[in-house]
Structure formats: structure tokens, C-alpha cells
Amino acid sequence: MLQNFIDKIRLSFRKEKEPYLCFYRILGFYPHNIRLYNQALLHKSSFVRSEKGKLINNERLEFLGDAVLDAIVAHLVYEHFSVKGEGFLTNTRSKIVQRETLNNLAEGLGLDKLIKSTSHVSSSHNSYLSGNAFEALIGAIYLDRGYKYCMLFIRKRIINKYIDLD
């Protein structure tokens, strides 16, 4: 609670409040490093470059977020189903982190409307945009706030709201 209060005070002094408020609505906490979250929404087709001319996109964050998401979902499934075996746990985790589920979660959070890409992205690849951005968002949370905040976000904003483990 104290940290959120401190973040709100810091926010009142920021020039551009809107991105912080947008991510607060999605995450339930204020980002420390807004650039990570903005990058999580950059598809490689957007051709955005850094000040040094390097292309910036969400692919590396997606890679990291995929691994973190797998670990957290495995942890939550392991806790929830205390008497189930490895095969059941693996299947349950797989259903939660499959592409279709991630796309639906991203759309539920409104990420699909925030992704920056060109309209020239092929329709087959386009079907992965939302889920990839969701994984990249998890990577951004992990780098910005750590594993604990990722766990809280997944538990409170995803599992409790969108997924019935039973």
C-alpha cells in the first residue's frame, strides 16, 4: 500500500501521466520503467528505432515473459492441485499458456488495442500478436518489478479474473 501511495505521488510530477495510468488500469500497480511496458507493445513490424538507431520491438521481452509465465503458472497449478500427478499438472499448465488462451487474455486486458504494428502484418502472424504482447508484458513486469509482482499480477489479474482452475 505504501509503495502505491509513493508511486501516485511520483506520478503527479510526471509530464506524461496517461501511459502510466493506462498501465495502472491493466496491471493494478504503476510501472517504474515505462519504456519496458511501451516496448512490450511494439511489434517488430513497427520499425521503431532507439536514439542510437537500433530497432526496438517486443521479441526479447516475449522470450523472457514466456519463461516467467510458464514458471508462475506451473507454481500456481502445483499449489492449487496438491494431490494431482505430473501429467495432469503439465496438461493444465499447457492449456493455460497455449496461444489461444494468451490471445484471449490479452484481449480481455485490452492489450490488442494498444499494440503498435504496421497493417502489413500477415493475417497468420497477426493471430499471434496479442498473445505475444501478453508474454512481452510479463517480461516487462519481471524486469521492472521482479518475480513477486509477476506472481501477483498473474494470480489477481489473470487467474482470479479470467481462468477457473477447477
PDB file of C-alpha atoms in Angstrom:
ATOM      1  CA  MET A   1       0.000   0.000   0.000  1.00  0.00           C
ATOM      2  CA  LEU A   2       2.747   2.448   0.936  1.00  0.00           C
ATOM      3  CA  GLN A   3       4.545   1.731  -2.343  1.00  0.00           C
ATOM      4  CA  ASN A   4       1.387   2.503  -4.368  1.00  0.00           C
ATOM      5  CA  PHE A   5       0.981   5.773  -2.437  1.00  0.00           C
ATOM      6  CA  ILE A   6       4.593   6.724  -3.181  1.00  0.00           C
ATOM      7  CA  ASP A   7       4.089   5.784  -6.857  1.00  0.00           C
ATOM      8  CA  LYS A   8       0.995   8.029  -7.012  1.00  0.00           C
ATOM      9  CA  ILE A   9       2.990  10.958  -5.618  1.00  0.00           C
ATOM     10  CA  ARG A  10       5.733  10.369  -8.198  1.00  0.00           C
ATOM     11  CA  LEU A  11       3.097  10.107 -10.921  1.00  0.00           C
ATOM     12  CA  SER A  12       1.680  13.529 -10.093  1.00  0.00           C
ATOM     13  CA  PHE A  13       5.062  15.052 -11.016  1.00  0.00           C
ATOM     14  CA  ARG A  14       5.455  13.204 -14.324  1.00  0.00           C
ATOM     15  CA  LYS A  15       4.930  15.132 -17.548  1.00  0.00           C
ATOM     16  CA  GLU A  16       3.133  12.342 -19.385  1.00  0.00           C
ATOM     17  CA  LYS A  17       0.716  10.687 -16.965  1.00  0.00           C
ATOM     18  CA  GLU A  18      -1.529   8.911 -19.466  1.00  0.00           C
ATOM     19  CA  PRO A  19       0.728   5.909 -20.255  1.00  0.00           C
ATOM     20  CA  TYR A  20       1.247   5.310 -16.537  1.00  0.00           C
ATOM     21  CA  LEU A  21      -2.487   5.452 -15.866  1.00  0.00           C
ATOM     22  CA  CYS A  22      -3.188   3.140 -18.804  1.00  0.00           C
ATOM     23  CA  PHE A  23      -0.765   0.521 -17.498  1.00  0.00           C
ATOM     24  CA  TYR A  24      -2.029   1.004 -13.935  1.00  0.00           C
ATOM     25  CA  ARG A  25      -5.535   0.048 -15.108  1.00  0.00           C
ATOM     26  CA  ILE A  26      -4.156  -3.121 -16.684  1.00  0.00           C
ATOM     27  CA  LEU A  27      -1.603  -4.090 -14.054  1.00  0.00           C
ATOM     28  CA  GLY A  28      -3.011  -2.805 -10.773  1.00  0.00           C
ATOM     29  CA  PHE A  29       0.284  -1.032  -9.993  1.00  0.00           C
ATOM     30  CA  TYR A  30       2.318   1.782 -11.515  1.00  0.00           C
ATOM     31  CA  PRO A  31       5.315   0.905 -13.690  1.00  0.00           C
ATOM     32  CA  HIS A  32       8.723   2.099 -12.599  1.00  0.00           C
ATOM     33  CA  ASN A  33      10.270   1.846 -16.075  1.00  0.00           C
ATOM     34  CA  ILE A  34       7.532   2.784 -18.545  1.00  0.00           C
ATOM     35  CA  ARG A  35       9.839   2.166 -21.502  1.00  0.00           C
ATOM     36  CA  LEU A  36       9.750  -1.588 -20.850  1.00  0.00           C
ATOM     37  CA  TYR A  37       5.952  -1.632 -20.980  1.00  0.00           C
ATOM     38  CA  ASN A  38       5.839   0.503 -24.114  1.00  0.00           C
ATOM     39  CA  GLN A  39       8.376  -1.830 -25.720  1.00  0.00           C
ATOM     40  CA  ALA A  40       6.203  -4.833 -24.792  1.00  0.00           C
ATOM     41  CA  LEU A  41       3.574  -3.414 -27.146  1.00  0.00           C
ATOM     42  CA  LEU A  42       5.926  -2.843 -30.103  1.00  0.00           C
ATOM     43  CA  HIS A  43       5.638  -5.474 -32.803  1.00  0.00           C
ATOM     44  CA  LYS A  44       8.744  -5.850 -34.964  1.00  0.00           C
ATOM     45  CA  SER A  45       6.798  -4.546 -37.968  1.00  0.00           C
ATOM     46  CA  SER A  46       6.562  -1.098 -36.367  1.00  0.00           C
ATOM     47  CA  PHE A  47      10.234  -0.396 -37.233  1.00  0.00           C
ATOM     48  CA  VAL A  48      10.748   1.846 -34.210  1.00  0.00           C
ATOM     49  CA  ARG A  49      14.374   2.745 -33.564  1.00  0.00           C
ATOM     50  CA  SER A  50      16.224   3.812 -30.454  1.00  0.00           C
ATOM     51  CA  GLU A  51      18.162   7.060 -30.272  1.00  0.00           C
ATOM     52  CA  LYS A  52      21.211   5.054 -31.367  1.00  0.00           C
ATOM     53  CA  GLY A  53      19.366   3.665 -34.409  1.00  0.00           C
ATOM     54  CA  LYS A  54      18.793   0.140 -33.071  1.00  0.00           C
ATOM     55  CA  LEU A  55      15.430  -1.459 -33.888  1.00  0.00           C
ATOM     56  CA  ILE A  56      13.230  -1.818 -30.809  1.00  0.00           C
ATOM     57  CA  ASN A  57      10.480  -4.443 -30.539  1.00  0.00           C
ATOM     58  CA  ASN A  58       8.918  -6.838 -28.062  1.00  0.00           C
ATOM     59  CA  GLU A  59      10.576 -10.092 -29.146  1.00  0.00           C
ATOM     60  CA  ARG A  60      13.183 -10.295 -26.374  1.00  0.00           C
ATOM     61  CA  LEU A  61      10.604  -9.376 -23.736  1.00  0.00           C
ATOM     62  CA  GLU A  62       8.301 -12.013 -25.227  1.00  0.00           C
ATOM     63  CA  PHE A  63      11.044 -14.632 -24.860  1.00  0.00           C
ATOM     64  CA  LEU A  64      11.593 -13.731 -21.214  1.00  0.00           C
ATOM     65  CA  GLY A  65       7.885 -13.422 -20.452  1.00  0.00           C
ATOM     66  CA  ASP A  66       7.181 -16.848 -21.917  1.00  0.00           C
ATOM     67  CA  ALA A  67       9.625 -18.467 -19.485  1.00  0.00           C
ATOM     68  CA  VAL A  68       8.420 -16.462 -16.482  1.00  0.00           C
ATOM     69  CA  LEU A  69       4.774 -17.149 -17.330  1.00  0.00           C
ATOM     70  CA  ASP A  70       5.447 -20.896 -17.579  1.00  0.00           C
ATOM     71  CA  ALA A  71       7.151 -20.886 -14.170  1.00  0.00           C
ATOM     72  CA  ILE A  72       4.408 -18.887 -12.465  1.00  0.00           C
ATOM     73  CA  VAL A  73       1.547 -20.881 -13.952  1.00  0.00           C
ATOM     74  CA  ALA A  74       3.355 -24.104 -13.018  1.00  0.00           C
ATOM     75  CA  HIS A  75       3.719 -22.794  -9.456  1.00  0.00           C
ATOM     76  CA  LEU A  76       0.044 -21.808  -9.200  1.00  0.00           C
ATOM     77  CA  VAL A  77      -1.188 -25.088 -10.697  1.00  0.00           C
ATOM     78  CA  TYR A  78       1.132 -27.044  -8.390  1.00  0.00           C
ATOM     79  CA  GLU A  79      -0.272 -25.210  -5.350  1.00  0.00           C
ATOM     80  CA  HIS A  80      -3.906 -25.470  -6.431  1.00  0.00           C
ATOM     81  CA  PHE A  81      -3.861 -29.184  -7.284  1.00  0.00           C
ATOM     82  CA  SER A  82      -1.915 -30.566  -4.344  1.00  0.00           C
ATOM     83  CA  VAL A  83      -2.810 -34.219  -4.959  1.00  0.00           C
ATOM     84  CA  LYS A  84      -2.602 -34.373  -8.768  1.00  0.00           C
ATOM     85  CA  GLY A  85       0.246 -36.009 -10.667  1.00  0.00           C
ATOM     86  CA  GLU A  86       2.807 -34.597 -13.055  1.00  0.00           C
ATOM     87  CA  GLY A  87       0.856 -35.422 -16.223  1.00  0.00           C
ATOM     88  CA  PHE A  88      -2.264 -33.617 -15.037  1.00  0.00           C
ATOM     89  CA  LEU A  89      -0.227 -30.615 -13.892  1.00  0.00           C
ATOM     90  CA  THR A  90       1.590 -30.421 -17.240  1.00  0.00           C
ATOM     91  CA  ASN A  91      -1.662 -30.614 -19.219  1.00  0.00           C
ATOM     92  CA  THR A  92      -3.310 -27.964 -17.049  1.00  0.00           C
ATOM     93  CA  ARG A  93      -0.352 -25.592 -17.397  1.00  0.00           C
ATOM     94  CA  SER A  94      -0.281 -26.189 -21.155  1.00  0.00           C
ATOM     95  CA  LYS A  95      -3.969 -25.291 -21.510  1.00  0.00           C
ATOM     96  CA  ILE A  96      -3.412 -22.012 -19.668  1.00  0.00           C
ATOM     97  CA  VAL A  97      -0.324 -20.900 -21.594  1.00  0.00           C
ATOM     98  CA  GLN A  98      -1.453 -22.030 -25.051  1.00  0.00           C
ATOM     99  CA  ARG A  99      -1.600 -19.381 -27.778  1.00  0.00           C
ATOM    100  CA  GLU A 100      -5.406 -19.143 -27.962  1.00  0.00           C
ATOM    101  CA  THR A 101      -5.703 -18.588 -24.201  1.00  0.00           C
ATOM    102  CA  LEU A 102      -2.967 -15.951 -24.226  1.00  0.00           C
ATOM    103  CA  ASN A 103      -4.661 -14.139 -27.118  1.00  0.00           C
ATOM    104  CA  ASN A 104      -7.953 -14.141 -25.194  1.00  0.00           C
ATOM    105  CA  LEU A 105      -6.258 -12.887 -22.029  1.00  0.00           C
ATOM    106  CA  ALA A 106      -4.544 -10.087 -23.953  1.00  0.00           C
ATOM    107  CA  GLU A 107      -7.858  -9.062 -25.485  1.00  0.00           C
ATOM    108  CA  GLY A 108      -9.553  -9.202 -22.080  1.00  0.00           C
ATOM    109  CA  LEU A 109      -6.929  -6.800 -20.757  1.00  0.00           C
ATOM    110  CA  GLY A 110      -7.249  -4.563 -23.827  1.00  0.00           C
ATOM    111  CA  LEU A 111      -3.663  -5.133 -24.983  1.00  0.00           C
ATOM    112  CA  ASP A 112      -4.808  -5.881 -28.528  1.00  0.00           C
ATOM    113  CA  LYS A 113      -5.886  -2.236 -28.886  1.00  0.00           C
ATOM    114  CA  LEU A 114      -2.520  -0.933 -27.651  1.00  0.00           C
ATOM    115  CA  ILE A 115      -0.142  -2.967 -29.840  1.00  0.00           C
ATOM    116  CA  LYS A 116       1.843  -0.896 -32.300  1.00  0.00           C
ATOM    117  CA  SER A 117       2.386  -2.645 -35.640  1.00  0.00           C
ATOM    118  CA  THR A 118       2.048  -1.933 -39.325  1.00  0.00           C
ATOM    119  CA  SER A 119      -1.084  -3.003 -41.131  1.00  0.00           C
ATOM    120  CA  HIS A 120       1.105  -5.106 -43.454  1.00  0.00           C
ATOM    121  CA  VAL A 121       1.484  -7.921 -40.927  1.00  0.00           C
ATOM    122  CA  SER A 122       0.251 -11.161 -42.488  1.00  0.00           C
ATOM    123  CA  SER A 123      -3.025 -12.486 -41.122  1.00  0.00           C
ATOM    124  CA  SER A 124      -1.475 -15.778 -39.952  1.00  0.00           C
ATOM    125  CA  HIS A 125       1.179 -13.972 -37.935  1.00  0.00           C
ATOM    126  CA  ASN A 126      -1.364 -11.389 -36.838  1.00  0.00           C
ATOM    127  CA  SER A 127      -3.199 -14.094 -34.873  1.00  0.00           C
ATOM    128  CA  TYR A 128      -0.198 -14.263 -32.540  1.00  0.00           C
ATOM    129  CA  LEU A 129       0.182 -10.520 -31.928  1.00  0.00           C
ATOM    130  CA  SER A 130      -1.962 -10.286 -28.803  1.00  0.00           C
ATOM    131  CA  GLY A 131      -0.574 -13.379 -27.095  1.00  0.00           C
ATOM    132  CA  ASN A 132       2.979 -12.337 -27.914  1.00  0.00           C
ATOM    133  CA  ALA A 133       2.337  -8.891 -26.448  1.00  0.00           C
ATOM    134  CA  PHE A 134       0.915 -10.535 -23.323  1.00  0.00           C
ATOM    135  CA  GLU A 135       4.092 -12.578 -22.895  1.00  0.00           C
ATOM    136  CA  ALA A 136       6.182  -9.454 -23.519  1.00  0.00           C
ATOM    137  CA  LEU A 137       4.149  -7.644 -20.850  1.00  0.00           C
ATOM    138  CA  ILE A 138       5.027 -10.409 -18.382  1.00  0.00           C
ATOM    139  CA  GLY A 139       8.691  -9.948 -19.341  1.00  0.00           C
ATOM    140  CA  ALA A 140       8.379  -6.197 -18.738  1.00  0.00           C
ATOM    141  CA  ILE A 141       6.801  -6.742 -15.325  1.00  0.00           C
ATOM    142  CA  TYR A 142       9.570  -9.183 -14.424  1.00  0.00           C
ATOM    143  CA  LEU A 143      12.362  -6.784 -15.406  1.00  0.00           C
ATOM    144  CA  ASP A 144      10.642  -3.775 -13.838  1.00  0.00           C
ATOM    145  CA  ARG A 145       9.279  -5.247 -10.607  1.00  0.00           C
ATOM    146  CA  GLY A 146      10.532  -8.826 -10.276  1.00  0.00           C
ATOM    147  CA  TYR A 147       9.030 -12.256  -9.841  1.00  0.00           C
ATOM    148  CA  LYS A 148       6.798 -11.305  -6.894  1.00  0.00           C
ATOM    149  CA  TYR A 149       4.886  -8.688  -8.903  1.00  0.00           C
ATOM    150  CA  CYS A 150       4.576 -11.099 -11.839  1.00  0.00           C
ATOM    151  CA  MET A 151       3.080 -13.673  -9.496  1.00  0.00           C
ATOM    152  CA  LEU A 152       0.659 -11.125  -8.020  1.00  0.00           C
ATOM    153  CA  PHE A 153      -0.371  -9.896 -11.469  1.00  0.00           C
ATOM    154  CA  ILE A 154      -0.974 -13.407 -12.802  1.00  0.00           C
ATOM    155  CA  ARG A 155      -2.838 -14.506  -9.670  1.00  0.00           C
ATOM    156  CA  LYS A 156      -5.013 -11.407  -9.146  1.00  0.00           C
ATOM    157  CA  ARG A 157      -5.484 -10.015 -12.642  1.00  0.00           C
ATOM    158  CA  ILE A 158      -5.431 -13.206 -14.704  1.00  0.00           C
ATOM    159  CA  ILE A 159      -6.228 -16.404 -12.792  1.00  0.00           C
ATOM    160  CA  ASN A 160      -8.793 -14.886 -10.401  1.00  0.00           C
ATOM    161  CA  LYS A 161     -10.488 -12.915 -13.158  1.00  0.00           C
ATOM    162  CA  TYR A 162     -10.257 -14.981 -16.346  1.00  0.00           C
ATOM    163  CA  ILE A 163      -9.333 -18.584 -15.533  1.00  0.00           C
ATOM    164  CA  ASP A 164     -11.234 -21.102 -13.459  1.00  0.00           C
ATOM    165  CA  LEU A 165      -8.600 -23.609 -12.398  1.00  0.00           C
ATOM    166  CA  ASP A 166     -11.235 -26.111 -11.317  1.00  0.00           C
TER     167      ASP A 166
END
